[in-house]
mmCIF file of C-alpha atoms and ligand atoms in Angstrom:
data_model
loop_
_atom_site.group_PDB
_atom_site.id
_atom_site.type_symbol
_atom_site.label_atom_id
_atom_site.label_comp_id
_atom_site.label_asym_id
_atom_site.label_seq_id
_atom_site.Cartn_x
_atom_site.Cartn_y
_atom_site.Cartn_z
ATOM 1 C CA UNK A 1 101.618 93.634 85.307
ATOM 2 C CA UNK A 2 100.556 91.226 88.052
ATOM 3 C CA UNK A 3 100.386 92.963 91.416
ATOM 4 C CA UNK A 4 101.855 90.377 94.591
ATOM 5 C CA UNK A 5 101.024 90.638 98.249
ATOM 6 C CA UNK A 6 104.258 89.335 100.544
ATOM 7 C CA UNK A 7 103.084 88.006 103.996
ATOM 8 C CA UNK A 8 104.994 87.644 106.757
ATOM 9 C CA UNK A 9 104.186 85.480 109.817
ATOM 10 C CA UNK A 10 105.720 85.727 113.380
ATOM 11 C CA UNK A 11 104.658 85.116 116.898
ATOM 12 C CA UNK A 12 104.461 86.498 120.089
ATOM 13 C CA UNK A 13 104.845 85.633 123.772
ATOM 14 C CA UNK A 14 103.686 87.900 126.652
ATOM 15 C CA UNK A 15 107.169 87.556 128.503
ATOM 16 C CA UNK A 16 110.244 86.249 128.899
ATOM 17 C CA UNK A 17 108.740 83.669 131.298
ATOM 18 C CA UNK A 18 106.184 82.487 128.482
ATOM 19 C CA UNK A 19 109.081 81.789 126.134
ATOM 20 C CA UNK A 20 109.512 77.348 125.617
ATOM 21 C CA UNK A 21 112.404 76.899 128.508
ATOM 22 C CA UNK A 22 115.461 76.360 125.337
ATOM 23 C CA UNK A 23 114.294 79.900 124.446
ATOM 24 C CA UNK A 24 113.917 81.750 127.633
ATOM 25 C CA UNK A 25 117.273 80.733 128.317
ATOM 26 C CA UNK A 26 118.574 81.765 125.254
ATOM 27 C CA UNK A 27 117.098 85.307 125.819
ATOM 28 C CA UNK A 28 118.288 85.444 129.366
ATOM 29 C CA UNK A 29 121.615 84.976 128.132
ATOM 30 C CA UNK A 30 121.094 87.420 125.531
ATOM 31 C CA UNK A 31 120.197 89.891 128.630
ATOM 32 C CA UNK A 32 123.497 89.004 130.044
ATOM 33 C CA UNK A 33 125.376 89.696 127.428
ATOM 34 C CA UNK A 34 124.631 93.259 127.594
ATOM 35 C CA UNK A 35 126.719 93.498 130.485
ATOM 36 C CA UNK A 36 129.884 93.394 128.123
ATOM 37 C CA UNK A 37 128.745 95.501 125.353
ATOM 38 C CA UNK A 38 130.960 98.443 124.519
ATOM 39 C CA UNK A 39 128.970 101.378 124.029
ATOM 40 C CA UNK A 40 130.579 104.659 124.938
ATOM 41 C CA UNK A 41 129.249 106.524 121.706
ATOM 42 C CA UNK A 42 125.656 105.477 121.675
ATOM 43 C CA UNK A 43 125.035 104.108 125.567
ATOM 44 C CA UNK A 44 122.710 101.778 123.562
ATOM 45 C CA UNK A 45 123.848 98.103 125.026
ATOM 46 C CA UNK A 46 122.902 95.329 123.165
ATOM 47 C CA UNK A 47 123.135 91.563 124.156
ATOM 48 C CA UNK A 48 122.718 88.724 121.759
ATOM 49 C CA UNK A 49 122.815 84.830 121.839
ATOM 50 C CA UNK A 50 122.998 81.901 118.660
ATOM 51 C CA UNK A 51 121.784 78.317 119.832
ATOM 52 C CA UNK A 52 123.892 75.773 118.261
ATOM 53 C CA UNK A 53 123.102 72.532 116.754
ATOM 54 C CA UNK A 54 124.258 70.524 120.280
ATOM 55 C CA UNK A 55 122.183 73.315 122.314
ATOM 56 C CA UNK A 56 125.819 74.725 122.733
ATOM 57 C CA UNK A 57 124.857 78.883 123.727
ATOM 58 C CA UNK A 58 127.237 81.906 122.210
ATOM 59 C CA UNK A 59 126.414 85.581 123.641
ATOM 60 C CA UNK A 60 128.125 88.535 122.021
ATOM 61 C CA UNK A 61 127.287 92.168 122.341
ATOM 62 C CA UNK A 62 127.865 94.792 119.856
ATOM 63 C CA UNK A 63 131.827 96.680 119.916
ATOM 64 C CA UNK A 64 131.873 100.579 118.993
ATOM 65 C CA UNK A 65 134.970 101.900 117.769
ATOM 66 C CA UNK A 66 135.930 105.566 117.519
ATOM 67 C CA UNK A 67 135.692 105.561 113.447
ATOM 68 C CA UNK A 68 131.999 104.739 113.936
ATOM 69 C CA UNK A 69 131.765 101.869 110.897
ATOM 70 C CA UNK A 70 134.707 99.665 112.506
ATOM 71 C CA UNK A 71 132.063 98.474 115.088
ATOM 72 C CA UNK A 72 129.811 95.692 115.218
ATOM 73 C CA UNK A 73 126.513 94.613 116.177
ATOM 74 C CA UNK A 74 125.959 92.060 119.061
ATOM 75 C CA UNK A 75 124.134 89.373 116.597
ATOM 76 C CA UNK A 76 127.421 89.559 114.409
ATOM 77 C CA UNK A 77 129.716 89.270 117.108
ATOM 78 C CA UNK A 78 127.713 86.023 118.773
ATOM 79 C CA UNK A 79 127.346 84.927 114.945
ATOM 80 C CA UNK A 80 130.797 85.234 113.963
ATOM 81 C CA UNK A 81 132.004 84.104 117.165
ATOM 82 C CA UNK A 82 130.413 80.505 117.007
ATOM 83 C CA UNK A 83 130.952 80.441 113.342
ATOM 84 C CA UNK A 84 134.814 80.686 114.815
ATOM 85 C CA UNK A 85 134.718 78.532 117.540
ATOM 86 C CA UNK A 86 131.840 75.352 116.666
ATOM 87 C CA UNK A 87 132.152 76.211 112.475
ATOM 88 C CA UNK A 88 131.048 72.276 112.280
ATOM 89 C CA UNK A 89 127.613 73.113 114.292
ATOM 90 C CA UNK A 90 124.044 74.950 112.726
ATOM 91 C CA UNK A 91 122.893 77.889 114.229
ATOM 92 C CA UNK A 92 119.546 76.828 115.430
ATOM 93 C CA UNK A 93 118.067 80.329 117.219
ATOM 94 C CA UNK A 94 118.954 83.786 117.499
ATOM 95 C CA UNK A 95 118.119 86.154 120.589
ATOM 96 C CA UNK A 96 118.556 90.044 120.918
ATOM 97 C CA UNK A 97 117.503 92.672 123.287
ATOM 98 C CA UNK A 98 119.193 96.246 123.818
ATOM 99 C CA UNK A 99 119.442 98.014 126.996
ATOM 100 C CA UNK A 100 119.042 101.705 127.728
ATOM 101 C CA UNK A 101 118.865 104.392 130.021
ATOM 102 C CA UNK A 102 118.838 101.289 133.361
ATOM 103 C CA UNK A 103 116.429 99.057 131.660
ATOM 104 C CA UNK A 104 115.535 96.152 128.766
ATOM 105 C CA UNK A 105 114.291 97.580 125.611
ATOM 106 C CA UNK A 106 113.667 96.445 122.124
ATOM 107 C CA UNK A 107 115.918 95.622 119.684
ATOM 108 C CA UNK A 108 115.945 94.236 116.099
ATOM 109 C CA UNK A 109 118.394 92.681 113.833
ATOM 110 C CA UNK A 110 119.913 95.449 111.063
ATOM 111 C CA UNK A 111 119.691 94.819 107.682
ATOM 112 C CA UNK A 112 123.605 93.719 107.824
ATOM 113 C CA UNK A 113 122.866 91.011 110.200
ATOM 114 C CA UNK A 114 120.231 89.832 108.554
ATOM 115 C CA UNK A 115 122.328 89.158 105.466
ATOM 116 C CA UNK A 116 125.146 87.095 107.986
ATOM 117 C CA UNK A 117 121.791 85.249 109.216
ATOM 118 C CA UNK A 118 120.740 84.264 105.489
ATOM 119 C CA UNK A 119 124.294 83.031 104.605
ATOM 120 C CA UNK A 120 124.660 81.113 107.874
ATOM 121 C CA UNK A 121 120.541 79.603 107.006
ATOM 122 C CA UNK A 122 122.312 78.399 103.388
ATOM 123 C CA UNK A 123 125.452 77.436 104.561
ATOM 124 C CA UNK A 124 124.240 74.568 107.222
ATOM 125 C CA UNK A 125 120.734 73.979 105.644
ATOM 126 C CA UNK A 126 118.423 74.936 108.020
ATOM 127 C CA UNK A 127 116.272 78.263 109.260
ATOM 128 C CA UNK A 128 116.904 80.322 112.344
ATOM 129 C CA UNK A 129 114.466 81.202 114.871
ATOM 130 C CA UNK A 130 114.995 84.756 115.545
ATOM 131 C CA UNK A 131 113.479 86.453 119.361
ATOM 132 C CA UNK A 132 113.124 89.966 119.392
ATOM 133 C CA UNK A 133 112.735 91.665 123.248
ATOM 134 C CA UNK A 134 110.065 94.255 122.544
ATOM 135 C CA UNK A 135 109.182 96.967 124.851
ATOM 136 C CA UNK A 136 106.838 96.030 127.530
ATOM 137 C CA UNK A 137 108.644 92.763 127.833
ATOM 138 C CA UNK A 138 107.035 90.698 125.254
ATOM 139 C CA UNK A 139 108.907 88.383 122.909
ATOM 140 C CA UNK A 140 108.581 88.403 118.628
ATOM 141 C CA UNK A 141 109.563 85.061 117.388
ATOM 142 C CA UNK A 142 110.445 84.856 113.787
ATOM 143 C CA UNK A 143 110.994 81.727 112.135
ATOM 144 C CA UNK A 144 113.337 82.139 108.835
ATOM 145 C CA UNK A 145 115.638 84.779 108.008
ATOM 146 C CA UNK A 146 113.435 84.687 104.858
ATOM 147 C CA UNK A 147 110.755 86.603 106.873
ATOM 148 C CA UNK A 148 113.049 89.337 107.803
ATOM 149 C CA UNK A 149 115.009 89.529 104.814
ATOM 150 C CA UNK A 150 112.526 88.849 101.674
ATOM 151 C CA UNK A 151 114.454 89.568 98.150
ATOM 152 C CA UNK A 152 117.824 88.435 99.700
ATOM 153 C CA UNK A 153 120.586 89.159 97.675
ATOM 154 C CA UNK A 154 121.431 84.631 96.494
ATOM 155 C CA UNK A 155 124.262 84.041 93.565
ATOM 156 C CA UNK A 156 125.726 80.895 92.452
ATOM 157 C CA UNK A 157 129.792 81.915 92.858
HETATM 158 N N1 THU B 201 123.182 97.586 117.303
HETATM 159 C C1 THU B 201 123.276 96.253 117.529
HETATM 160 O O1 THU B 201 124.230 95.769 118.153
HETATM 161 N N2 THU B 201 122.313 95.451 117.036
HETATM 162 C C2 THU B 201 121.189 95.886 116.400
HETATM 163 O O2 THU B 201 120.336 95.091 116.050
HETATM 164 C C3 THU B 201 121.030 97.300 116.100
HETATM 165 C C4 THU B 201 122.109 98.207 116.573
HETATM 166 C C5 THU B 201 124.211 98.469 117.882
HETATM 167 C C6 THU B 201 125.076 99.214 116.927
HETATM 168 C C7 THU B 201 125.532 100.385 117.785
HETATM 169 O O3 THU B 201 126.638 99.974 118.573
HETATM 170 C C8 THU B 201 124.366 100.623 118.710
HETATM 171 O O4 THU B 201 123.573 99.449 118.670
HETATM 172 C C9 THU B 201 123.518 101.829 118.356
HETATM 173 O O5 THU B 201 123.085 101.753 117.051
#
Protein backbone atom coordinates (compact mmCIF):
# COMPACT_ATOMS: atom_id res chain seq x y z
CA UNK A 1 0.00 0.00 0.00
CA UNK A 2 1.45 3.36 -1.03
CA UNK A 3 -0.27 6.21 0.79
CA UNK A 4 -0.83 9.63 -1.83
CA UNK A 5 -1.28 13.21 -0.77
CA UNK A 6 -3.72 15.21 -3.50
CA UNK A 7 -2.97 19.02 -3.53
CA UNK A 8 -5.01 21.46 -4.68
CA UNK A 9 -3.98 25.03 -5.63
CA UNK A 10 -6.27 28.15 -5.99
CA UNK A 11 -6.02 31.83 -5.51
CA UNK A 12 -7.47 34.60 -3.97
CA UNK A 13 -8.26 38.28 -4.53
CA UNK A 14 -9.36 40.69 -1.75
CA UNK A 15 -12.41 42.00 -3.90
CA UNK A 16 -14.22 42.21 -6.73
CA UNK A 17 -12.24 45.35 -7.67
CA UNK A 18 -8.82 43.32 -7.37
CA UNK A 19 -10.11 40.78 -9.88
CA UNK A 20 -7.85 41.26 -13.74
CA UNK A 21 -10.65 43.68 -15.52
CA UNK A 22 -11.93 40.29 -18.08
CA UNK A 23 -12.74 38.79 -14.64
CA UNK A 24 -14.30 41.47 -12.63
CA UNK A 25 -16.57 41.84 -15.36
CA UNK A 26 -17.36 38.46 -15.61
CA UNK A 27 -18.30 38.40 -11.85
CA UNK A 28 -20.26 41.59 -12.09
CA UNK A 29 -22.30 39.99 -14.56
CA UNK A 30 -22.56 37.01 -12.55
CA UNK A 31 -24.03 39.54 -9.74
CA UNK A 32 -26.52 40.59 -12.27
CA UNK A 33 -27.70 37.63 -13.09
CA UNK A 34 -29.12 37.07 -9.78
CA UNK A 35 -31.67 39.46 -10.54
CA UNK A 36 -33.49 36.72 -12.73
CA UNK A 37 -33.02 33.75 -10.64
CA UNK A 38 -36.18 31.92 -9.69
CA UNK A 39 -36.10 31.07 -6.21
CA UNK A 40 -39.43 30.92 -4.45
CA UNK A 41 -38.56 27.59 -2.49
CA UNK A 42 -35.13 28.37 -1.20
CA UNK A 43 -34.91 32.52 -1.54
CA UNK A 44 -31.26 31.51 -2.23
CA UNK A 45 -30.51 33.59 -5.69
CA UNK A 46 -27.74 32.60 -7.53
CA UNK A 47 -26.10 34.40 -10.59
CA UNK A 48 -23.57 32.83 -12.84
CA UNK A 49 -21.51 33.80 -16.01
CA UNK A 50 -19.20 31.41 -18.77
CA UNK A 51 -16.56 33.56 -20.80
CA UNK A 52 -16.41 32.32 -24.24
CA UNK A 53 -13.59 31.75 -26.51
CA UNK A 54 -14.33 35.43 -28.45
CA UNK A 55 -14.77 37.05 -24.79
CA UNK A 56 -18.53 36.55 -25.78
CA UNK A 57 -20.33 36.68 -21.79
CA UNK A 58 -23.48 34.15 -20.93
CA UNK A 59 -25.24 34.79 -17.36
CA UNK A 60 -27.80 32.28 -16.17
CA UNK A 61 -29.24 31.87 -12.74
CA UNK A 62 -30.49 28.78 -11.23
CA UNK A 63 -34.68 27.78 -12.06
CA UNK A 64 -36.63 25.97 -9.06
CA UNK A 65 -39.49 24.00 -9.96
CA UNK A 66 -42.21 22.76 -7.62
CA UNK A 67 -40.94 18.89 -7.89
CA UNK A 68 -37.70 20.13 -6.31
CA UNK A 69 -35.12 17.92 -8.76
CA UNK A 70 -36.65 19.52 -12.11
CA UNK A 71 -34.59 22.69 -11.24
CA UNK A 72 -31.30 23.81 -12.12
CA UNK A 73 -28.35 25.50 -10.93
CA UNK A 74 -27.26 28.95 -12.36
CA UNK A 75 -23.68 27.50 -13.67
CA UNK A 76 -25.81 24.85 -15.69
CA UNK A 77 -28.17 27.14 -17.01
CA UNK A 78 -25.23 29.81 -18.26
CA UNK A 79 -23.33 26.45 -19.29
CA UNK A 80 -25.96 24.90 -21.19
CA UNK A 81 -27.14 28.05 -22.49
CA UNK A 82 -23.85 28.99 -24.44
CA UNK A 83 -23.27 25.40 -25.17
CA UNK A 84 -26.85 26.15 -27.12
CA UNK A 85 -26.30 29.29 -28.52
CA UNK A 86 -22.03 29.64 -29.44
CA UNK A 87 -21.65 25.37 -29.35
CA UNK A 88 -18.55 26.28 -31.86
CA UNK A 89 -16.83 28.55 -28.96
CA UNK A 90 -14.61 27.17 -25.53
CA UNK A 91 -15.73 28.11 -22.35
CA UNK A 92 -12.81 30.03 -21.10
CA UNK A 93 -14.05 31.16 -17.25
CA UNK A 94 -16.74 30.48 -14.98
CA UNK A 95 -18.20 33.03 -12.29
CA UNK A 96 -20.79 32.36 -9.41
CA UNK A 97 -22.03 34.19 -6.45
CA UNK A 98 -25.48 33.60 -4.54
CA UNK A 99 -27.50 36.19 -2.96
CA UNK A 100 -29.42 36.10 0.30
CA UNK A 101 -31.37 37.70 2.78
CA UNK A 102 -30.51 41.63 0.64
CA UNK A 103 -26.92 40.90 0.12
CA UNK A 104 -23.85 38.94 -1.96
CA UNK A 105 -22.82 35.77 -0.39
CA UNK A 106 -20.78 32.79 -1.27
CA UNK A 107 -21.46 30.29 -3.50
CA UNK A 108 -19.77 27.17 -4.98
CA UNK A 109 -20.25 24.97 -7.90
CA UNK A 110 -22.25 21.43 -6.86
CA UNK A 111 -20.84 18.37 -7.56
CA UNK A 112 -23.36 18.15 -10.75
CA UNK A 113 -21.90 21.18 -12.24
CA UNK A 114 -18.73 20.29 -11.78
CA UNK A 115 -19.20 17.15 -13.87
CA UNK A 116 -20.95 19.61 -16.94
CA UNK A 117 -17.60 21.75 -16.31
CA UNK A 118 -15.25 18.57 -16.84
CA UNK A 119 -17.14 17.45 -20.02
CA UNK A 120 -17.23 20.98 -21.45
CA UNK A 121 -12.91 21.14 -20.30
CA UNK A 122 -12.69 17.68 -22.67
CA UNK A 123 -14.95 18.54 -25.18
CA UNK A 124 -13.11 21.95 -26.49
CA UNK A 125 -9.59 21.12 -25.04
CA UNK A 126 -8.92 23.54 -22.67
CA UNK A 127 -9.39 24.29 -18.62
CA UNK A 128 -11.84 26.67 -17.04
CA UNK A 129 -11.07 29.27 -14.65
CA UNK A 130 -13.63 29.00 -12.05
CA UNK A 131 -14.38 32.50 -9.42
CA UNK A 132 -16.05 31.77 -6.40
CA UNK A 133 -17.70 35.13 -4.43
CA UNK A 134 -16.83 34.27 -0.85
CA UNK A 135 -18.24 35.99 2.07
CA UNK A 136 -16.58 39.14 2.97
CA UNK A 137 -16.28 39.91 -0.68
CA UNK A 138 -13.19 38.17 -1.63
CA UNK A 139 -12.77 36.17 -4.82
CA UNK A 140 -11.39 32.11 -5.03
CA UNK A 141 -9.99 31.55 -8.41
CA UNK A 142 -9.63 28.00 -9.45
CA UNK A 143 -7.89 27.06 -12.44
CA UNK A 144 -9.10 23.43 -13.82
CA UNK A 145 -12.16 21.66 -13.16
CA UNK A 146 -9.54 19.01 -12.23
CA UNK A 147 -9.02 20.91 -8.92
CA UNK A 148 -12.59 20.81 -8.00
CA UNK A 149 -13.45 17.59 -9.30
CA UNK A 150 -10.29 15.12 -8.68
CA UNK A 151 -11.28 11.27 -9.59
CA UNK A 152 -13.72 12.49 -12.34
CA UNK A 153 -15.77 9.95 -13.60
CA UNK A 154 -13.63 9.74 -17.84
CA UNK A 155 -14.76 6.63 -20.27
CA UNK A 156 -13.89 6.07 -23.77
CA UNK A 157 -17.77 5.58 -25.32
N1 LIG B 1 -27.66 26.41 -6.47
C1 LIG B 1 -27.06 26.92 -7.57
O1 LIG B 1 -27.71 27.48 -8.46
N2 LIG B 1 -25.72 26.79 -7.69
C2 LIG B 1 -24.91 26.25 -6.74
O2 LIG B 1 -23.70 26.23 -6.90
C3 LIG B 1 -25.48 25.66 -5.54
C4 LIG B 1 -26.96 25.73 -5.41
C5 LIG B 1 -29.11 26.60 -6.32
C6 LIG B 1 -29.96 25.37 -6.33
C7 LIG B 1 -31.19 25.85 -5.58
O3 LIG B 1 -32.05 26.53 -6.49
C8 LIG B 1 -30.65 26.86 -4.61
O4 LIG B 1 -29.36 27.22 -5.08
C9 LIG B 1 -30.55 26.37 -3.17
O5 LIG B 1 -29.82 25.21 -3.11
Amino acid sequence: MEKKRLTIAYAEYGSVAELPEEYRQLMEAAMAATENAYAPYSQFHVGAAVRLADGTVVPGSNQENIAYPSGLCAERTALFSASARYPQLAVEALAVVGFHEGGFCEASPCGACRQVMAEYELRYGNEITVLCYLEGGRIRQISGVKSLLPFAFEAEL
